[in-house]
Short mmCIF file of C-alpha atoms and ligand atoms in Angstrom, two decimals:
data_model
loop_
_atom_site.label_atom_id
_atom_site.label_comp_id
_atom_site.label_asym_id
_atom_site.label_seq_id
_atom_site.Cartn_x
_atom_site.Cartn_y
_atom_site.Cartn_z
CA UNK A 1 -46.40 -41.85 13.17
CA UNK A 2 -42.98 -41.82 14.73
CA UNK A 3 -42.05 -44.51 12.26
CA UNK A 4 -43.23 -42.33 9.37
CA UNK A 5 -41.26 -39.41 10.67
CA UNK A 6 -38.21 -41.64 10.95
CA UNK A 7 -38.65 -42.69 7.37
CA UNK A 8 -39.06 -39.14 6.16
CA UNK A 9 -35.93 -38.09 7.95
CA UNK A 10 -34.12 -41.01 6.40
CA UNK A 11 -35.37 -40.08 2.96
CA UNK A 12 -34.44 -36.49 3.54
CA UNK A 13 -30.87 -37.44 4.42
CA UNK A 14 -30.61 -39.78 1.47
CA UNK A 15 -31.82 -37.07 -0.84
CA UNK A 16 -29.42 -34.62 0.72
CA UNK A 17 -26.52 -37.01 0.32
CA UNK A 18 -27.43 -37.78 -3.25
CA UNK A 19 -27.68 -34.08 -4.00
CA UNK A 20 -24.26 -33.48 -2.41
CA UNK A 21 -22.65 -36.38 -4.25
CA UNK A 22 -24.20 -35.21 -7.49
CA UNK A 23 -22.97 -31.67 -6.96
CA UNK A 24 -19.50 -33.04 -6.28
CA UNK A 25 -19.36 -35.06 -9.47
CA UNK A 26 -20.70 -32.12 -11.46
CA UNK A 27 -18.24 -29.65 -9.95
CA UNK A 28 -15.38 -32.05 -10.52
CA UNK A 29 -16.16 -32.43 -14.20
CA UNK A 30 -16.61 -28.64 -14.51
CA UNK A 31 -13.28 -28.12 -12.78
CA UNK A 32 -11.58 -30.31 -15.35
CA UNK A 33 -12.46 -27.72 -17.99
CA UNK A 34 -12.06 -24.64 -15.83
CA UNK A 35 -8.34 -24.27 -16.50
CA UNK A 36 -8.73 -24.42 -20.28
CA UNK A 37 -11.74 -22.12 -20.21
CA UNK A 38 -9.83 -19.63 -18.12
CA UNK A 39 -12.43 -19.58 -15.37
CA UNK A 40 -9.78 -19.65 -12.66
CA UNK A 41 -8.06 -16.47 -11.54
CA UNK A 42 -5.91 -15.23 -8.70
CA UNK A 43 -6.63 -12.62 -6.08
CA UNK A 44 -3.80 -11.20 -4.00
CA UNK A 45 -3.77 -10.10 -0.39
CA UNK A 46 -1.04 -7.79 0.95
CA UNK A 47 1.13 -8.73 3.93
CA UNK A 48 2.15 -5.79 6.09
CA UNK A 49 5.19 -5.20 8.28
CA UNK A 50 3.63 -4.20 11.61
CA UNK A 51 6.37 -1.82 12.75
CA UNK A 52 6.41 0.26 9.56
CA UNK A 53 3.13 -0.40 7.74
CA UNK A 54 5.11 -1.33 4.62
CA UNK A 55 3.91 -3.99 2.18
CA UNK A 56 6.31 -6.92 2.50
CA UNK A 57 4.39 -9.61 0.69
CA UNK A 58 1.43 -10.61 -1.49
CA UNK A 59 -0.37 -13.93 -1.10
CA UNK A 60 -1.95 -15.41 -4.21
CA UNK A 61 -5.43 -16.84 -3.48
CA UNK A 62 -7.24 -18.78 -6.17
CA UNK A 63 -10.86 -18.12 -7.22
CA UNK A 64 -13.16 -19.90 -9.64
CA UNK A 65 -15.58 -17.90 -11.71
CA UNK A 66 -18.08 -20.69 -12.35
CA UNK A 67 -20.40 -20.07 -15.35
CA UNK A 68 -23.58 -20.95 -13.40
CA UNK A 69 -22.65 -20.84 -9.72
CA UNK A 70 -20.71 -17.58 -9.81
CA UNK A 71 -17.62 -16.90 -7.74
CA UNK A 72 -16.45 -19.96 -5.79
CA UNK A 73 -14.04 -19.93 -2.87
CA UNK A 74 -11.07 -22.31 -2.84
CA UNK A 75 -12.47 -24.05 0.22
CA UNK A 76 -15.21 -25.34 -2.08
CA UNK A 77 -13.07 -26.69 -4.89
CA UNK A 78 -9.47 -27.20 -3.71
CA UNK A 79 -10.44 -30.31 -1.68
CA UNK A 80 -12.14 -31.67 -4.82
CA UNK A 81 -9.05 -30.89 -6.86
CA UNK A 82 -6.90 -32.70 -4.29
CA UNK A 83 -9.07 -35.82 -4.29
CA UNK A 84 -9.29 -36.02 -8.06
CA UNK A 85 -5.66 -35.28 -8.89
CA UNK A 86 -6.65 -32.09 -10.71
CA UNK A 87 -4.59 -30.22 -8.14
CA UNK A 88 -1.48 -30.95 -10.20
CA UNK A 89 -2.71 -29.08 -13.28
CA UNK A 90 -4.26 -26.34 -11.15
CA UNK A 91 -1.18 -26.01 -8.95
CA UNK A 92 1.05 -25.69 -11.97
CA UNK A 93 -1.24 -23.02 -13.41
CA UNK A 94 -1.24 -21.10 -10.10
CA UNK A 95 2.55 -21.08 -9.98
CA UNK A 96 2.90 -19.87 -13.56
CA UNK A 97 0.19 -17.24 -13.30
CA UNK A 98 1.34 -15.90 -9.92
CA UNK A 99 4.99 -15.66 -11.03
CA UNK A 100 3.97 -13.97 -14.28
CA UNK A 101 1.76 -11.40 -12.54
CA UNK A 102 4.33 -10.72 -9.82
CA UNK A 103 6.97 -10.19 -12.46
CA UNK A 104 4.68 -7.58 -14.04
CA UNK A 105 4.73 -5.62 -10.74
CA UNK A 106 8.54 -5.86 -10.73
CA UNK A 107 8.65 -4.48 -14.25
CA UNK A 108 6.33 -1.63 -13.33
CA UNK A 109 8.71 -0.75 -10.48
CA UNK A 110 6.10 -1.64 -7.85
CA UNK A 111 7.51 -3.07 -4.61
CA UNK A 112 5.45 -5.97 -3.27
CA UNK A 113 8.12 -7.88 -1.33
CA UNK A 114 7.56 -11.62 -1.55
CA UNK A 115 4.98 -13.54 -3.52
CA UNK A 116 3.25 -16.18 -1.36
CA UNK A 117 1.87 -19.22 -3.18
CA UNK A 118 -0.16 -21.96 -1.45
CA UNK A 119 0.91 -25.48 -2.23
CA UNK A 120 -1.04 -28.66 -1.48
CA UNK A 121 0.46 -31.70 0.11
CA UNK A 122 -0.20 -33.77 -3.01
CA UNK A 123 1.94 -31.41 -5.09
CA UNK A 124 4.96 -32.03 -2.88
CA UNK A 125 4.33 -35.74 -2.66
CA UNK A 126 4.32 -36.22 -6.40
CA UNK A 127 7.93 -35.08 -6.52
CA UNK A 128 7.64 -32.68 -9.44
CA UNK A 129 7.16 -29.48 -7.51
CA UNK A 130 10.80 -28.47 -7.74
CA UNK A 131 10.75 -28.75 -11.53
CA UNK A 132 7.38 -26.97 -11.80
CA UNK A 133 8.70 -24.09 -9.74
CA UNK A 134 11.92 -23.87 -11.70
CA UNK A 135 10.00 -23.68 -14.94
CA UNK A 136 7.49 -21.09 -13.61
CA UNK A 137 10.39 -18.95 -12.42
CA UNK A 138 12.27 -19.33 -15.69
CA UNK A 139 9.21 -18.58 -17.84
CA UNK A 140 8.36 -15.44 -15.87
CA UNK A 141 11.83 -14.19 -15.04
CA UNK A 142 10.82 -13.76 -11.40
CA UNK A 143 13.86 -14.13 -9.11
CA UNK A 144 13.57 -17.18 -6.78
CA UNK A 145 14.15 -14.93 -3.74
CA UNK A 146 10.76 -13.37 -4.47
CA UNK A 147 8.88 -16.63 -4.08
CA UNK A 148 7.57 -18.03 -0.82
CA UNK A 149 5.71 -21.34 -0.68
CA UNK A 150 2.94 -21.71 1.90
CA UNK A 151 2.55 -25.24 3.17
CA UNK A 152 0.45 -26.47 6.08
CA UNK A 153 1.80 -28.38 9.04
CA UNK A 154 -0.30 -31.45 8.44
CA UNK A 155 1.63 -32.57 5.40
CA UNK A 156 4.96 -32.74 7.16
CA UNK A 157 3.72 -34.99 9.89
CA UNK A 158 5.01 -38.14 8.32
CA UNK A 159 8.66 -38.61 7.57
CA UNK A 160 8.15 -37.77 3.95
CA UNK A 161 11.66 -37.79 2.56
CA UNK A 162 10.65 -36.83 -0.96
CA UNK A 163 8.85 -33.72 0.32
CA UNK A 164 11.70 -32.75 2.63
CA UNK A 165 14.24 -33.24 -0.13
CA UNK A 166 12.32 -30.94 -2.44
CA UNK A 167 11.94 -28.26 0.20
CA UNK A 168 15.69 -28.43 0.82
CA UNK A 169 16.43 -28.03 -2.86
CA UNK A 170 14.04 -25.10 -3.11
CA UNK A 171 15.65 -23.42 -0.12
CA UNK A 172 19.06 -23.91 -1.70
CA UNK A 173 17.98 -22.04 -4.79
CA UNK A 174 16.55 -19.12 -2.83
CA UNK A 175 12.83 -19.91 -2.49
CA UNK A 176 11.49 -19.52 1.05
CA UNK A 177 9.02 -21.63 2.98
CA UNK A 178 6.17 -20.49 5.24
CA UNK A 179 4.11 -22.74 7.51
CA UNK A 180 0.46 -21.80 6.91
CA UNK A 181 -2.35 -22.11 9.47
CA UNK A 182 0.28 -22.62 12.17
CA UNK A 183 -1.16 -24.16 15.31
CA UNK A 184 -3.98 -26.11 13.70
CA UNK A 185 -2.01 -29.13 12.51
CA UNK A 186 -1.88 -31.18 15.74
CA UNK A 187 1.66 -32.02 14.82
CA UNK A 188 4.84 -32.19 16.82
CA UNK A 189 7.08 -29.17 16.46
CA UNK A 190 10.13 -31.26 15.66
CA UNK A 191 9.75 -30.56 11.94
CA UNK A 192 10.86 -26.99 12.65
CA UNK A 193 14.33 -28.42 13.22
CA UNK A 194 14.29 -30.65 10.15
CA UNK A 195 12.78 -28.33 7.58
CA UNK A 196 14.12 -25.15 5.99
CA UNK A 197 11.26 -23.01 7.34
CA UNK A 198 11.49 -19.20 7.18
CA UNK A 199 8.11 -18.05 8.40
CA UNK A 200 5.24 -19.04 10.68
CA UNK A 201 1.76 -17.85 9.74
CA UNK A 202 -0.36 -17.96 12.91
CA UNK A 203 -3.79 -19.28 11.99
CA UNK A 204 -6.61 -16.76 12.02
CA UNK A 205 -8.64 -18.80 14.52
CA UNK A 206 -6.13 -17.79 17.23
CA UNK A 207 -5.98 -14.18 16.09
CA UNK A 208 -9.77 -13.69 16.08
CA UNK A 209 -10.06 -13.20 19.86
CA UNK A 210 -6.61 -12.00 20.90
CA UNK A 211 -8.03 -8.70 22.06
CA UNK A 212 -10.45 -10.40 24.49
CA UNK A 213 -9.62 -14.05 25.15
CA UNK A 214 -6.83 -14.73 27.68
CA UNK A 215 -6.07 -18.17 26.25
CA UNK A 216 -5.70 -16.91 22.69
CA UNK A 217 -3.52 -14.06 23.96
CA UNK A 218 -1.26 -16.55 25.72
CA UNK A 219 -1.05 -18.88 22.71
CA UNK A 220 -0.30 -16.11 20.23
CA UNK A 221 2.26 -14.46 22.50
CA UNK A 222 3.99 -17.82 23.01
CA UNK A 223 4.06 -18.64 19.30
CA UNK A 224 5.53 -15.23 18.49
CA UNK A 225 8.19 -15.64 21.14
CA UNK A 226 9.06 -19.17 20.01
CA UNK A 227 9.21 -18.12 16.35
CA UNK A 228 11.48 -15.20 17.15
CA UNK A 229 13.81 -17.37 19.21
CA UNK A 230 14.07 -19.80 16.31
CA UNK A 231 15.00 -16.90 14.04
CA UNK A 232 11.77 -17.13 12.02
CA UNK A 233 9.55 -14.37 10.71
CA UNK A 234 6.14 -14.47 12.40
CA UNK A 235 3.00 -13.34 10.58
CA UNK A 236 -0.53 -13.18 11.99
CA UNK A 237 -3.38 -14.09 9.64
CA UNK A 238 -6.91 -12.73 9.76
CA UNK A 239 -6.16 -9.36 11.39
CA UNK A 240 -9.38 -7.36 11.28
CA UNK A 241 -9.09 -4.75 14.03
CA UNK A 242 -6.63 -2.15 15.27
CA UNK A 243 -6.78 -3.72 18.74
CA UNK A 244 -5.55 -7.02 17.33
CA UNK A 245 -2.78 -5.23 15.46
CA UNK A 246 -1.73 -3.37 18.63
CA UNK A 247 -1.52 -6.59 20.60
CA UNK A 248 0.54 -8.23 17.87
CA UNK A 249 2.97 -5.33 17.58
CA UNK A 250 3.40 -5.12 21.37
CA UNK A 251 4.19 -8.81 21.46
CA UNK A 252 6.83 -8.64 18.77
CA UNK A 253 4.94 -10.11 15.81
CA UNK A 254 6.69 -9.06 12.60
CA UNK A 255 3.95 -9.12 9.99
CA UNK A 256 0.19 -9.18 9.58
CA UNK A 257 -2.35 -9.96 6.92
CA UNK A 258 -6.08 -9.34 7.06
CA UNK A 259 -9.12 -7.27 6.21
CA UNK A 260 -7.81 -4.41 8.41
CA UNK A 261 -5.19 -3.72 5.74
CA UNK A 262 -6.78 -5.06 2.58
CA UNK A 263 -9.03 -7.81 1.29
CA UNK A 264 -7.79 -10.17 -1.39
CA UNK A 265 -7.99 -8.22 -4.67
CA UNK A 266 -7.65 -8.93 -8.39
CA UNK A 267 -4.33 -8.18 -10.08
CA UNK A 268 -5.29 -4.74 -11.46
CA UNK A 269 -6.58 -3.59 -8.06
CA UNK A 270 -3.29 -4.66 -6.47
CA UNK A 271 -1.39 -2.68 -9.07
CA UNK A 272 -3.39 0.42 -8.09
CA UNK A 273 -2.93 -0.38 -4.39
CA UNK A 274 0.85 -0.68 -4.81
CA UNK A 275 1.00 2.57 -6.80
CA UNK A 276 -0.71 4.35 -3.92
CA UNK A 277 1.64 2.80 -1.36
CA UNK A 278 4.77 3.57 -3.34
CA UNK A 279 6.98 6.24 -1.78
CA UNK A 280 6.68 9.38 -3.88
CA UNK A 281 9.65 10.30 -6.03
CA UNK A 282 12.24 12.83 -4.76
CA UNK A 283 10.65 15.76 -6.53
CA UNK A 284 7.33 15.01 -4.82
CA UNK A 285 8.71 14.62 -1.31
CA UNK A 286 10.64 17.88 -1.61
CA UNK A 287 7.44 19.84 -1.95
P1 LIG B 301 -4.97 -19.62 3.60
O1 LIG B 301 -3.78 -19.85 2.75
O2 LIG B 301 -4.78 -19.72 5.07
O3 LIG B 301 -5.48 -18.17 3.18
C1 LIG B 301 -6.00 -17.20 4.06
C2 LIG B 301 -7.50 -17.15 3.97
O4 LIG B 301 -7.99 -16.21 4.91
C3 LIG B 301 -8.02 -16.66 2.61
O5 LIG B 301 -9.24 -17.36 2.34
C4 LIG B 301 -8.30 -15.18 2.88
O6 LIG B 301 -9.26 -14.63 2.01
C5 LIG B 301 -8.81 -15.24 4.29
N1 LIG B 301 -8.65 -13.99 5.01
C6 LIG B 301 -7.72 -13.04 4.81
N2 LIG B 301 -7.83 -12.03 5.69
C7 LIG B 301 -8.87 -12.34 6.49
C8 LIG B 301 -9.50 -11.68 7.60
O7 LIG B 301 -9.10 -10.61 8.05
N3 LIG B 301 -10.54 -12.33 8.19
C9 LIG B 301 -10.99 -13.54 7.73
N4 LIG B 301 -12.03 -14.08 8.36
N5 LIG B 301 -10.43 -14.18 6.68
C10 LIG B 301 -9.38 -13.59 6.07
P2 LIG B 301 -9.52 -17.97 0.89
O8 LIG B 301 -9.00 -17.05 -0.16
O9 LIG B 301 -10.97 -18.36 0.86
O10 LIG B 301 -8.63 -19.27 0.85
C11 LIG B 301 -8.90 -20.35 1.69
C12 LIG B 301 -7.82 -21.39 1.62
O11 LIG B 301 -7.78 -22.02 0.35
C13 LIG B 301 -6.41 -20.83 1.83
O12 LIG B 301 -6.17 -20.61 3.19
C14 LIG B 301 -5.57 -21.94 1.23
O13 LIG B 301 -5.38 -22.98 2.17
C15 LIG B 301 -6.46 -22.45 0.10
N6 LIG B 301 -5.97 -21.89 -1.17
C16 LIG B 301 -6.18 -20.67 -1.71
N7 LIG B 301 -5.55 -20.54 -2.90
C17 LIG B 301 -4.92 -21.71 -3.13
C18 LIG B 301 -4.08 -22.21 -4.19
O14 LIG B 301 -3.74 -21.52 -5.17
N8 LIG B 301 -3.62 -23.50 -4.07
C19 LIG B 301 -3.93 -24.28 -2.98
N9 LIG B 301 -3.43 -25.52 -2.94
N10 LIG B 301 -4.70 -23.84 -1.97
C20 LIG B 301 -5.19 -22.58 -2.04
MG1 LIG B 302 -1.89 -19.36 2.66
MG1 LIG B 303 -3.81 -19.74 6.63
MG1 LIG B 304 -5.99 -22.54 5.10
#
């Protein structure tokens, strides 16, 4: 009987694996068409200056409106896109779309600060990112100073000269660089000396328990202090409570992003959000 059970378990796992592999292949072939069919879209999440409550940035976060499966999170399809090489077409689309939509806020007189765009390691390694960014900026008319690329630590671990060279060129033309998910990359910090980094985004896993966990408090306080000493802007991701925000402000963190302030929203909702945030005109404030 034990043998039977063993066999059933084995069959179960095989079935499960086959199902997963099948789903992967299916999703990948769907994803190939998703760009053309306009099933991809961007949400934006505001970044807030802690001391003033002002909006200082907007991060573009991709979504896939799948015809059968509904709304899919990037954690489900970005890894697939990276493995299959589709990330290049998708990444290029993200840059163009984000720059175009951000430029629309500029034209409407809505202040959103910087536009944050996530970039995969493969995009930098291919060596065309600089050109893609130049052409997205040119097509939209968005000034380079408005753009901030979010890259994770893990992709700078190797001495990747092509990647470093491109980041240097981008910095030289005014684009800024943020390290995303800071603290999760198991990498040495020496890249902070080599790379033109402007901002550290403390990963939300550290922020989650800062109000209660002594270790997380110590880590976050230390990262903020290190970032400040290096002359970097420090942002905390995943801020959900006022207690977390208080701790961050007290410890000198510059910026925060999270559900406490706003969830990622579609473009039109951000437009409304920015309208509401906008300082009222002189005539209004006089009353
Ligand atoms: P990320 O860049 O670290 O983005 C932050 C993630 O945290 C987002 O998940 C956001 O929705 C979520 N988040 C924001 N505030 C809170 C909060 O208060 N609590 C919690 N629990 N979560 C919060 P999302 O949108 O699912 O994106 C996941 C990841 O997918 C991103 O992590 C980024 O690495 C990747 N990604 C998203 N868009 C793109 C893209 O256009 N290109 C590439 N290459 N990667 C992308
Ligand atoms: Mg990000
Ligand atoms: Mg992150
Ligand atoms: Mg992430």
